[in-house]
Amino acid sequence: MEVLEEIPSRVYRFGDKVADGNSKMKNLLGGKGANLAEMCAIGIPVPPGFTITTEVCTEYNELGKETVLKRIKKDVEKAVENIENIMGSTFGDIENPLLISVRSGARVSMPGMMDTVLNLGLNDEVVKGLAIKTNNERFAWDSYRRFIQMYGGVVLGMKPKSKDDIDPFEEIMEHLKEKRKIQLDTQFTIQDLKDLIYDFKDAVKKRTGHDFPTDPWQQLWGAIIAVFNSWNGGRAIYYRKMNGYPANWGTAVNVQAMVYGNMGENSGTGVCFTRDAGTGENVFNGEYLINAQGEDVVAGVRTPQQITKLGSKRWAKLAKIDEIERIEKYPSLEELMPIIYTQLHEYQGILEKHYLDMQDMEFTIQDGKLWILQTRNGKRTGAAMVKIAIDLLKEGSIEEKEALLRIEPNKLDELLHPVFDPVALKRVNIIAQGLPASPGAATGQIVFFADEASKFRNTILTRIETSPEDLEGMNLAKGILTARGGMTSHAAVVARGMGKCCISGAGALIIDYKNRTMTVDGKEYHEGDWISLNGSTGNIIEGKVATSEPELSGEFGEIMKLADKYATMKVRTNADSPKDAKVARNFGAKGIGLTRTEHMFFEVDRIKAMREMILADTVKGRRNALEDLLPMQRSDFEGIFEAMQGLPVTIRLLDPPLHEFVPHQLATQKELAEEMHISLQAVKNKVSELQEFNPMLGHRGCRLGNTYPEITEMQTRAIIEAALNLKEKGIEVKPEIMVPLVGTLNEFLEQEKIIRSTANKIFEEREDTIDYLVGTMIEIPRAALLADSIAKHADFFSFGTNDLTQLTFGYSRDDIGKFLPIYLEKGILTVDPFEVLDQEGVGQLVKMGTEKGRAVKPDLKVGICGEHGGEPSSVEFCYTTGMNYVSCSPFRVPIARLASAQAAIKGTL
Ligand code: ADP
Ligand code: MG
Ligand code: MG
């Protein structure tokens, strides 16, 4: 690649097959700017321009407008001159004007979250020159109309004041359309456009108190500052928070020569994908509009047409449009402009080969010439992500390790949720069909406004179309349904990014925001009515539909198999029942890392015996009650052991404080008193006796087993007997008995003694033995500090990072909600430490505990069983610490398996 000499530091130019930047410079130039430079350098036709770096945005936020404009003024002027030279026209010139676009672009794509201004450089004089130069008066005035509208909205703040208001410019246009009895913007006459411009400027003057700026340079500086400001706009901030992007990244500003898709029937604009972003299928697809500019395609105002003939036919079928009407009104680009189509097809091939990933591109056709305006790695659903990675691998474009690294572990979550039950689907009432914009299944109650998306537990956000303002509501809703817009509409693109089920362009829906109704074929649906969406077919279904469990099949199965090939650290699951254990095994769990025995005690028939045990005043009384619990507990363990078929199972002895088991309501207390033949007062006394000020720091964990050894005895018996029973059935089990909340060595030794002596007693009784382990949780900082002395006796360690986080930070997990949101807001904490393991602090204890333990027992088995075991960055940390396994909830097992493989791959790179 040829490089321009003397690269300026704040402004990077591109144009005419040379560029200062390249695609690797995303942090500095933003994704859009870096890729514009790269495309330019590899010979793709890109209108010339330049990028003001993201660092300037940060400078602006710190130092303010005046300083920053002074710093970039010279460089920007020079860079504009460079565009002028390439284009052979002059910015602000009346006879031969150059118009430009001013585009935002952060290092990661944030579609629609920030602002862009097109057709900049126009005023009352320049527009006349443009009309003469292009010999296209209508085009010139249409561009001017668009410019005032965009600049007014983005730079001058001409936006609707509340959600019921309509856009001030749209209002003026609607008014004129009504008067002129027309529907489309393209039907405005030149005089109409002139009238609109007059009214627009008038509205600006009235609302802002200033005239619309006529000086092109003043317009340019205003737009640059507005783009910087959009980085701190409400939409952008919400999007950043949702994705965990820091505020100090900033946005770049791309200034670029305009190319015009609105010059007439030989011009147009569109968006395309090298593969299907919903399913991952390797088919080129996209949408376009003739005689249109910029956002027209995604704005959902006109019905966009398909780029390929195949796509067009598929679309027509769903939209119930016959072949004659399709060819006449909605032909594909392939049919309408075959030469342009061939070029576009060639460029999409070149770009995908160059970036080795699915590309999402923007293009514009100006009077028969094709220009590419943007390319980026396309956003995709979880299913598409997996399929594309596997396909690229099979095509030989990427290697196995790269394929695995292409998978975002958390995005697999989408594939792990229920889908519509195929049997239930046969009986449903399909009320309408739209475009399958983002696959998946969603059932919920209708809401019509984004800010009401949490009005019910499960909602379907139902709108004519969505806009970037609706982002938060879209995130909260279970599914998104729009009456307008195509496969590249805002709703569709955003929903796919979120992995949320979405149906767009369901033309049969008549949505009335005011009355909060949706009418289909004369039948009215109201807010709160249940509907279901099948995002894979576009079917809109009346009422709720039953769902069924997902499976690890097809490409998903292949990716997981590949993950196991590279992962060295195993993934176990936290499971308290045979059902959970089975789900986890189907998801590939290699054992159970945590069975919480107490969960079994909450079931109806058991809680009674448990309460009896707690209320008993004597050891004898407790033993009696425990005897009732023994068979139940034993059969639970048998079920779990059986489900795991010989894989290791770690069982934790009773952990929670006893007051969690006693009734706190008067009626239940009375019932218990009657059943146990004691007085209500006696029950009440016991309940208040168990009350503690800090129950999480109180009488729980091994402190229970050490004060009531008979509980440990009973639990050990249940575990060992269950294992022996299974052995008789031919299933070998090696239970791992885990002592919770150990802080001192003696706490562990006391428990170990009880466990081993109980086990020996049973072996004698049964004249048979099994192998078992006795280990401990490391969840009290003191245990991590003294891990070497504990490891001399314990067979294994399992880091309980929930309690360890609680005790290291001194935050109560149950009360953190009172200050965490504010801490996150102020940046005192960057993440919730109960979600993402605090590697810096808590991580030290985990590392130290592991190292000290292994120092005395090199083959000490070490794992983690907190919620962190299924969080990708924490899984990576566990790998670097040298753990044998992580354990997480069943539905996160595939995520952890992938994260484990990625950690191993990164470790060898
Ligand atoms: P976003 O990041 O929201 O997609 P863009 O900066 O890409 O915003 O621009 C919005 C729309 O304007 C896109 O459709 C883009 O293709 C179009 N556009 C941007 N710059 C130009 C230009 N120089 N000529 C023609 N169309 C442009
Ligand atoms: Mg764009
Ligand atoms: Mg704990």
GROMACS .gro file of N, CA, C and O in nm, residues 448-533:
model
  344
  448PHE      N    1  -4.706  -0.104   2.330
  448PHE     CA    2  -4.686  -0.025   2.209
  448PHE      C    3  -4.575   0.079   2.221
  448PHE      O    4  -4.538   0.142   2.124
  449PHE      N    5  -4.525   0.099   2.344
  449PHE     CA    6  -4.421   0.201   2.360
  449PHE      C    7  -4.299   0.142   2.429
  449PHE      O    8  -4.311   0.063   2.524
  450ALA      N    9  -4.183   0.184   2.380
  450ALA     CA   10  -4.057   0.127   2.431
  450ALA      C   11  -4.043   0.151   2.581
  450ALA      O   12  -3.994   0.066   2.653
  451ASP      N   13  -4.088   0.266   2.628
  451ASP     CA   14  -4.068   0.293   2.771
  451ASP      C   15  -4.173   0.220   2.857
  451ASP      O   16  -4.180   0.242   2.977
  452GLU      N   17  -4.253   0.136   2.793
  452GLU     CA   18  -4.347   0.056   2.870
  452GLU      C   19  -4.316  -0.093   2.856
  452GLU      O   20  -4.399  -0.179   2.889
  453ALA      N   21  -4.195  -0.121   2.810
  453ALA     CA   22  -4.160  -0.260   2.780
  453ALA      C   23  -4.153  -0.348   2.904
  453ALA      O   24  -4.152  -0.469   2.894
  454SER      N   25  -4.148  -0.286   3.022
  454SER     CA   26  -4.146  -0.371   3.141
  454SER      C   27  -4.278  -0.364   3.218
  454SER      O   28  -4.285  -0.396   3.335
  455LYS      N   29  -4.382  -0.322   3.147
  455LYS     CA   30  -4.514  -0.312   3.208
  455LYS      C   31  -4.566  -0.449   3.253
  455LYS      O   32  -4.634  -0.462   3.352
  456PHE      N   33  -4.535  -0.552   3.174
  456PHE     CA   34  -4.569  -0.690   3.210
  456PHE      C   35  -4.438  -0.768   3.218
  456PHE      O   36  -4.334  -0.720   3.174
  457ARG      N   37  -4.448  -0.890   3.272
  457ARG     CA   38  -4.326  -0.970   3.285
  457ARG      C   39  -4.266  -1.007   3.150
  457ARG      O   40  -4.147  -0.996   3.128
  458ASN      N   41  -4.351  -1.049   3.058
  458ASN     CA   42  -4.306  -1.082   2.923
  458ASN      C   43  -4.379  -0.992   2.826
  458ASN      O   44  -4.502  -0.995   2.820
  459THR      N   45  -4.305  -0.912   2.751
  459THR     CA   46  -4.373  -0.821   2.660
  459THR      C   47  -4.322  -0.839   2.517
  459THR      O   48  -4.209  -0.881   2.494
  460ILE      N   49  -4.413  -0.811   2.424
  460ILE     CA   50  -4.376  -0.802   2.283
  460ILE      C   51  -4.391  -0.654   2.246
  460ILE      O   52  -4.501  -0.599   2.251
  461LEU      N   53  -4.279  -0.590   2.214
  461LEU     CA   54  -4.284  -0.450   2.176
  461LEU      C   55  -4.337  -0.442   2.033
  461LEU      O   56  -4.273  -0.491   1.939
  462THR      N   57  -4.456  -0.385   2.018
  462THR     CA   58  -4.525  -0.384   1.890
  462THR      C   59  -4.532  -0.240   1.839
  462THR      O   60  -4.590  -0.154   1.905
  463ARG      N   61  -4.464  -0.214   1.725
  463ARG     CA   62  -4.455  -0.075   1.678
  463ARG      C   63  -4.471  -0.067   1.526
  463ARG      O   64  -4.451  -0.166   1.457
  464ILE      N   65  -4.506   0.051   1.479
  464ILE     CA   66  -4.508   0.072   1.334
  464ILE      C   67  -4.365   0.054   1.284
  464ILE      O   68  -4.338  -0.019   1.191
  465GLU      N   69  -4.272   0.121   1.350
  465GLU     CA   70  -4.130   0.101   1.325
  465GLU      C   71  -4.056   0.140   1.452
  465GLU      O   72  -4.114   0.208   1.537
  466THR      N   73  -3.931   0.099   1.465
  466THR     CA   74  -3.856   0.139   1.584
  466THR      C   75  -3.752   0.242   1.544
  466THR      O   76  -3.719   0.256   1.426
  467SER      N   77  -3.701   0.314   1.644
  467SER     CA   78  -3.594   0.409   1.617
  467SER      C   79  -3.490   0.391   1.728
  467SER      O   80  -3.516   0.322   1.826
  468PRO      N   81  -3.373   0.448   1.710
  468PRO     CA   82  -3.268   0.429   1.811
  468PRO      C   83  -3.313   0.467   1.953
  468PRO      O   84  -3.263   0.412   2.050
  469GLU      N   85  -3.411   0.555   1.965
  469GLU     CA   86  -3.461   0.592   2.098
  469GLU      C   87  -3.522   0.472   2.171
  469GLU      O   88  -3.534   0.471   2.291
  470ASP      N   89  -3.564   0.372   2.094
  470ASP     CA   90  -3.637   0.260   2.154
  470ASP      C   91  -3.546   0.150   2.210
  470ASP      O   92  -3.593   0.048   2.258
  471LEU      N   93  -3.417   0.174   2.199
  471LEU     CA   94  -3.320   0.069   2.230
  471LEU      C   95  -3.344   0.000   2.363
  471LEU      O   96  -3.347  -0.123   2.373
  472GLU      N   97  -3.360   0.080   2.467
  472GLU     CA   98  -3.373   0.023   2.601
  472GLU      C   99  -3.496  -0.068   2.609
  472GLU      O  100  -3.489  -0.179   2.662
  473GLY      N  101  -3.607  -0.021   2.553
  473GLY     CA  102  -3.730  -0.100   2.554
  473GLY      C  103  -3.714  -0.228   2.473
  473GLY      O  104  -3.765  -0.334   2.511
  474MET      N  105  -3.641  -0.220   2.363
  474MET     CA  106  -3.620  -0.339   2.281
  474MET      C  107  -3.542  -0.443   2.360
  474MET      O  108  -3.566  -0.562   2.350
  475ASN      N  109  -3.450  -0.393   2.439
  475ASN     CA  110  -3.368  -0.482   2.520
  475ASN      C  111  -3.451  -0.552   2.627
  475ASN      O  112  -3.429  -0.668   2.660
  476LEU      N  113  -3.549  -0.480   2.681
  476LEU     CA  114  -3.631  -0.535   2.788
  476LEU      C  115  -3.739  -0.630   2.737
  476LEU      O  116  -3.779  -0.724   2.806
  477ALA      N  117  -3.788  -0.605   2.616
  477ALA     CA  118  -3.897  -0.687   2.563
  477ALA      C  119  -3.847  -0.827   2.528
  477ALA      O  120  -3.729  -0.848   2.506
  478LYS      N  121  -3.941  -0.923   2.524
  478LYS     CA  122  -3.904  -1.060   2.487
  478LYS      C  123  -3.893  -1.075   2.335
  478LYS      O  124  -3.822  -1.158   2.284
  479GLY      N  125  -3.971  -0.991   2.265
  479GLY     CA  126  -3.968  -0.996   2.119
  479GLY      C  127  -4.010  -0.862   2.062
  479GLY      O  128  -4.067  -0.779   2.133
  480ILE      N  129  -3.980  -0.841   1.933
  480ILE     CA  130  -4.008  -0.713   1.870
  480ILE      C  131  -4.086  -0.738   1.742
  480ILE      O  132  -4.049  -0.826   1.662
  481LEU      N  133  -4.192  -0.661   1.725
  481LEU     CA  134  -4.278  -0.676   1.607
  481LEU      C  135  -4.299  -0.539   1.546
  481LEU      O  136  -4.338  -0.445   1.617
  482THR      N  137  -4.271  -0.525   1.415
  482THR     CA  138  -4.298  -0.396   1.352
  482THR      C  139  -4.383  -0.416   1.227
  482THR      O  140  -4.374  -0.518   1.159
  483ALA      N  141  -4.465  -0.315   1.199
  483ALA     CA  142  -4.551  -0.321   1.082
  483ALA      C  143  -4.475  -0.283   0.955
  483ALA      O  144  -4.504  -0.330   0.847
  484ARG      N  145  -4.376  -0.195   0.972
  484ARG     CA  146  -4.300  -0.149   0.856
  484ARG      C  147  -4.156  -0.194   0.863
  484ARG      O  148  -4.111  -0.246   0.963
  485GLY      N  149  -4.082  -0.167   0.755
  485GLY     CA  150  -3.938  -0.191   0.757
  485GLY      C  151  -3.900  -0.328   0.707
  485GLY      O  152  -3.973  -0.424   0.721
  486GLY      N  153  -3.782  -0.335   0.646
  486GLY     CA  154  -3.736  -0.461   0.586
  486GLY      C  155  -3.642  -0.537   0.676
  486GLY      O  156  -3.641  -0.517   0.797
  487MET      N  157  -3.563  -0.625   0.613
  487MET     CA  158  -3.468  -0.707   0.687
  487MET      C  159  -3.349  -0.626   0.736
  487MET      O  160  -3.270  -0.674   0.816
  488THR      N  161  -3.332  -0.505   0.683
  488THR     CA  162  -3.221  -0.422   0.730
  488THR      C  163  -3.274  -0.300   0.804
  488THR      O  164  -3.204  -0.203   0.824
  489SER      N  165  -3.402  -0.303   0.843
  489SER     CA  166  -3.457  -0.191   0.918
  489SER      C  167  -3.389  -0.183   1.054
  489SER      O  168  -3.322  -0.277   1.097
  490HIS      N  169  -3.408  -0.071   1.120
  490HIS     CA  170  -3.348  -0.053   1.252
  490HIS      C  171  -3.385  -0.167   1.344
  490HIS      O  172  -3.300  -0.227   1.409
  491ALA      N  173  -3.513  -0.199   1.349
  491ALA     CA  174  -3.559  -0.305   1.439
  491ALA      C  175  -3.485  -0.436   1.411
  491ALA      O  176  -3.437  -0.502   1.503
  492ALA      N  177  -3.472  -0.470   1.283
  492ALA     CA  178  -3.412  -0.598   1.245
  492ALA      C  179  -3.264  -0.604   1.284
  492ALA      O  180  -3.218  -0.701   1.344
  493VAL      N  181  -3.192  -0.498   1.252
  493VAL     CA  182  -3.048  -0.497   1.277
  493VAL      C  183  -3.020  -0.501   1.427
  493VAL      O  184  -2.938  -0.579   1.476
  494VAL      N  185  -3.092  -0.417   1.501
  494VAL     CA  186  -3.068  -0.411   1.645
  494VAL      C  187  -3.108  -0.543   1.712
  494VAL      O  188  -3.036  -0.595   1.797
  495ALA      N  189  -3.221  -0.598   1.671
  495ALA     CA  190  -3.267  -0.722   1.732
  495ALA      C  191  -3.167  -0.835   1.708
  495ALA      O  192  -3.137  -0.912   1.799
  496ARG      N  193  -3.113  -0.842   1.587
  496ARG     CA  194  -3.015  -0.947   1.560
  496ARG      C  195  -2.892  -0.929   1.647
  496ARG      O  196  -2.836  -1.026   1.698
  497GLY      N  197  -2.852  -0.803   1.665
  497GLY     CA  198  -2.737  -0.777   1.752
  497GLY      C  199  -2.762  -0.823   1.893
  497GLY      O  200  -2.674  -0.872   1.961
  498MET      N  201  -2.886  -0.807   1.939
  498MET     CA  202  -2.921  -0.846   2.075
  498MET      C  203  -2.955  -0.995   2.084
  498MET      O  204  -2.975  -1.047   2.193
  499GLY      N  205  -2.968  -1.059   1.968
  499GLY     CA  206  -3.009  -1.199   1.968
  499GLY      C  207  -3.154  -1.212   2.009
  499GLY      O  208  -3.196  -1.312   2.066
  500LYS      N  209  -3.229  -1.107   1.978
  500LYS     CA  210  -3.369  -1.108   2.022
  500LYS      C  211  -3.460  -1.139   1.905
  500LYS      O  212  -3.439  -1.091   1.794
  501CYS      N  213  -3.562  -1.218   1.931
  501CYS     CA  214  -3.658  -1.253   1.828
  501CYS      C  215  -3.726  -1.128   1.772
  501CYS      O  216  -3.770  -1.042   1.848
  502CYS      N  217  -3.732  -1.118   1.639
  502CYS     CA  218  -3.795  -0.999   1.578
  502CYS      C  219  -3.862  -1.033   1.446
  502CYS      O  220  -3.808  -1.107   1.364
  503ILE      N  221  -3.981  -0.979   1.429
  503ILE     CA  222  -4.050  -0.986   1.300
  503ILE      C  223  -4.072  -0.843   1.255
  503ILE      O  224  -4.123  -0.760   1.331
  504SER      N  225  -4.028  -0.812   1.132
  504SER     CA  226  -4.045  -0.675   1.083
  504SER      C  227  -4.134  -0.675   0.960
  504SER      O  228  -4.162  -0.782   0.903
  505GLY      N  229  -4.176  -0.555   0.921
  505GLY     CA  230  -4.251  -0.539   0.797
  505GLY      C  231  -4.377  -0.623   0.786
  505GLY      O  232  -4.409  -0.672   0.678
  506ALA      N  233  -4.449  -0.641   0.897
  506ALA     CA  234  -4.575  -0.715   0.890
  506ALA      C  235  -4.684  -0.617   0.846
  506ALA      O  236  -4.753  -0.556   0.927
  507GLY      N  237  -4.696  -0.602   0.714
  507GLY     CA  238  -4.782  -0.498   0.657
  507GLY      C  239  -4.929  -0.509   0.692
  507GLY      O  240  -5.002  -0.410   0.687
  508ALA      N  241  -4.973  -0.629   0.732
  508ALA     CA  242  -5.116  -0.648   0.761
  508ALA      C  243  -5.157  -0.586   0.894
  508ALA      O  244  -5.276  -0.575   0.923
  509LEU      N  245  -5.058  -0.545   0.975
  509LEU     CA  246  -5.094  -0.491   1.106
  509LEU      C  247  -5.127  -0.343   1.094
  509LEU      O  248  -5.052  -0.267   1.033
  510ILE      N  249  -5.237  -0.304   1.153
  510ILE     CA  250  -5.268  -0.161   1.162
  510ILE      C  251  -5.249  -0.123   1.308
  510ILE      O  252  -5.322  -0.170   1.396
  511ILE      N  253  -5.148  -0.042   1.334
  511ILE     CA  254  -5.117  -0.010   1.473
  511ILE      C  255  -5.160   0.132   1.504
  511ILE      O  256  -5.128   0.226   1.431
  512ASP      N  257  -5.237   0.144   1.609
  512ASP     CA  258  -5.290   0.275   1.650
  512ASP      C  259  -5.233   0.306   1.788
  512ASP      O  260  -5.277   0.253   1.889
  513TYR      N  261  -5.130   0.393   1.789
  513TYR     CA  262  -5.063   0.424   1.916
  513TYR      C  263  -5.157   0.491   2.015
  513TYR      O  264  -5.153   0.467   2.135
  514LYS      N  265  -5.243   0.577   1.960
  514LYS     CA  266  -5.327   0.656   2.047
  514LYS      C  267  -5.424   0.570   2.126
  514LYS      O  268  -5.438   0.583   2.247
  515ASN      N  269  -5.488   0.477   2.056
  515ASN     CA  270  -5.584   0.390   2.125
  515ASN      C  271  -5.520   0.262   2.177
  515ASN      O  272  -5.587   0.176   2.234
  516ARG      N  273  -5.391   0.247   2.151
  516ARG     CA  274  -5.316   0.129   2.194
  516ARG      C  275  -5.383   0.001   2.143
  516ARG      O  276  -5.421  -0.086   2.221
  517THR      N  277  -5.399  -0.004   2.012
  517THR     CA  278  -5.456  -0.125   1.952
  517THR      C  279  -5.374  -0.166   1.831
  517THR      O  280  -5.305  -0.084   1.769
  518MET      N  281  -5.385  -0.295   1.800
  518MET     CA  282  -5.327  -0.349   1.678
  518MET      C  283  -5.442  -0.422   1.610
  518MET      O  284  -5.507  -0.506   1.672
  519THR      N  285  -5.470  -0.387   1.485
  519THR     CA  286  -5.581  -0.451   1.416
  519THR      C  287  -5.528  -0.536   1.300
  519THR      O  288  -5.442  -0.490   1.225
  520VAL      N  289  -5.574  -0.659   1.294
  520VAL     CA  290  -5.535  -0.747   1.185
  520VAL      C  291  -5.661  -0.810   1.128
  520VAL      O  292  -5.736  -0.874   1.201
  521ASP      N  293  -5.683  -0.791   0.999
  521ASP     CA  294  -5.801  -0.847   0.934
  521ASP      C  295  -5.929  -0.816   1.010
  521ASP      O  296  -6.013  -0.903   1.030
  522GLY      N  297  -5.939  -0.695   1.059
  522GLY     CA  298  -6.062  -0.653   1.128
  522GLY      C  299  -6.068  -0.692   1.274
  522GLY      O  300  -6.152  -0.644   1.349
  523LYS      N  301  -5.976  -0.779   1.321
  523LYS     CA  302  -5.980  -0.815   1.462
  523LYS      C  303  -5.884  -0.726   1.542
  523LYS      O  304  -5.771  -0.702   1.500
  524GLU      N  305  -5.935  -0.677   1.654
  524GLU     CA  306  -5.857  -0.583   1.732
  524GLU      C  307  -5.783  -0.652   1.847
  524GLU      O  308  -5.841  -0.733   1.918
  525TYR      N  309  -5.656  -0.621   1.864
  525TYR     CA  310  -5.579  -0.669   1.980
  525TYR      C  311  -5.540  -0.548   2.063
  525TYR      O  312  -5.514  -0.441   2.009
  526HIS      N  313  -5.540  -0.569   2.194
  526HIS     CA  314  -5.513  -0.456   2.283
  526HIS      C  315  -5.385  -0.474   2.361
  526HIS      O  316  -5.332  -0.585   2.369
  527GLU      N  317  -5.341  -0.366   2.421
  527GLU     CA  318  -5.227  -0.374   2.511
  527GLU      C  319  -5.256  -0.481   2.615
  527GLU      O  320  -5.366  -0.486   2.669
  528GLY      N  321  -5.159  -0.566   2.641
  528GLY     CA  322  -5.179  -0.671   2.741
  528GLY      C  323  -5.223  -0.804   2.683
  528GLY      O  324  -5.213  -0.907   2.748
  529ASP      N  325  -5.270  -0.804   2.558
  529ASP     CA  326  -5.307  -0.931   2.494
  529ASP      C  327  -5.182  -1.013   2.465
  529ASP      O  328  -5.077  -0.958   2.432
  530TRP      N  329  -5.195  -1.145   2.476
  530TRP     CA  330  -5.080  -1.232   2.451
  530TRP      C  331  -5.067  -1.263   2.303
  530TRP      O  332  -5.165  -1.298   2.237
  531ILE      N  333  -4.944  -1.250   2.252
  531ILE     CA  334  -4.914  -1.299   2.118
  531ILE      C  335  -4.778  -1.369   2.122
  531ILE      O  336  -4.702  -1.354   2.218
  532SER      N  337  -4.749  -1.444   2.017
  532SER     CA  338  -4.622  -1.514   2.008
  532SER      C  339  -4.560  -1.487   1.872
  532SER      O  340  -4.631  -1.472   1.773
  533LEU      N  341  -4.429  -1.478   1.871
  533LEU     CA  342  -4.358  -1.452   1.746
  533LEU      C  343  -4.265  -1.568   1.715
  533LEU      O  344  -4.192  -1.613   1.801
   0.00000   0.00000   0.00000
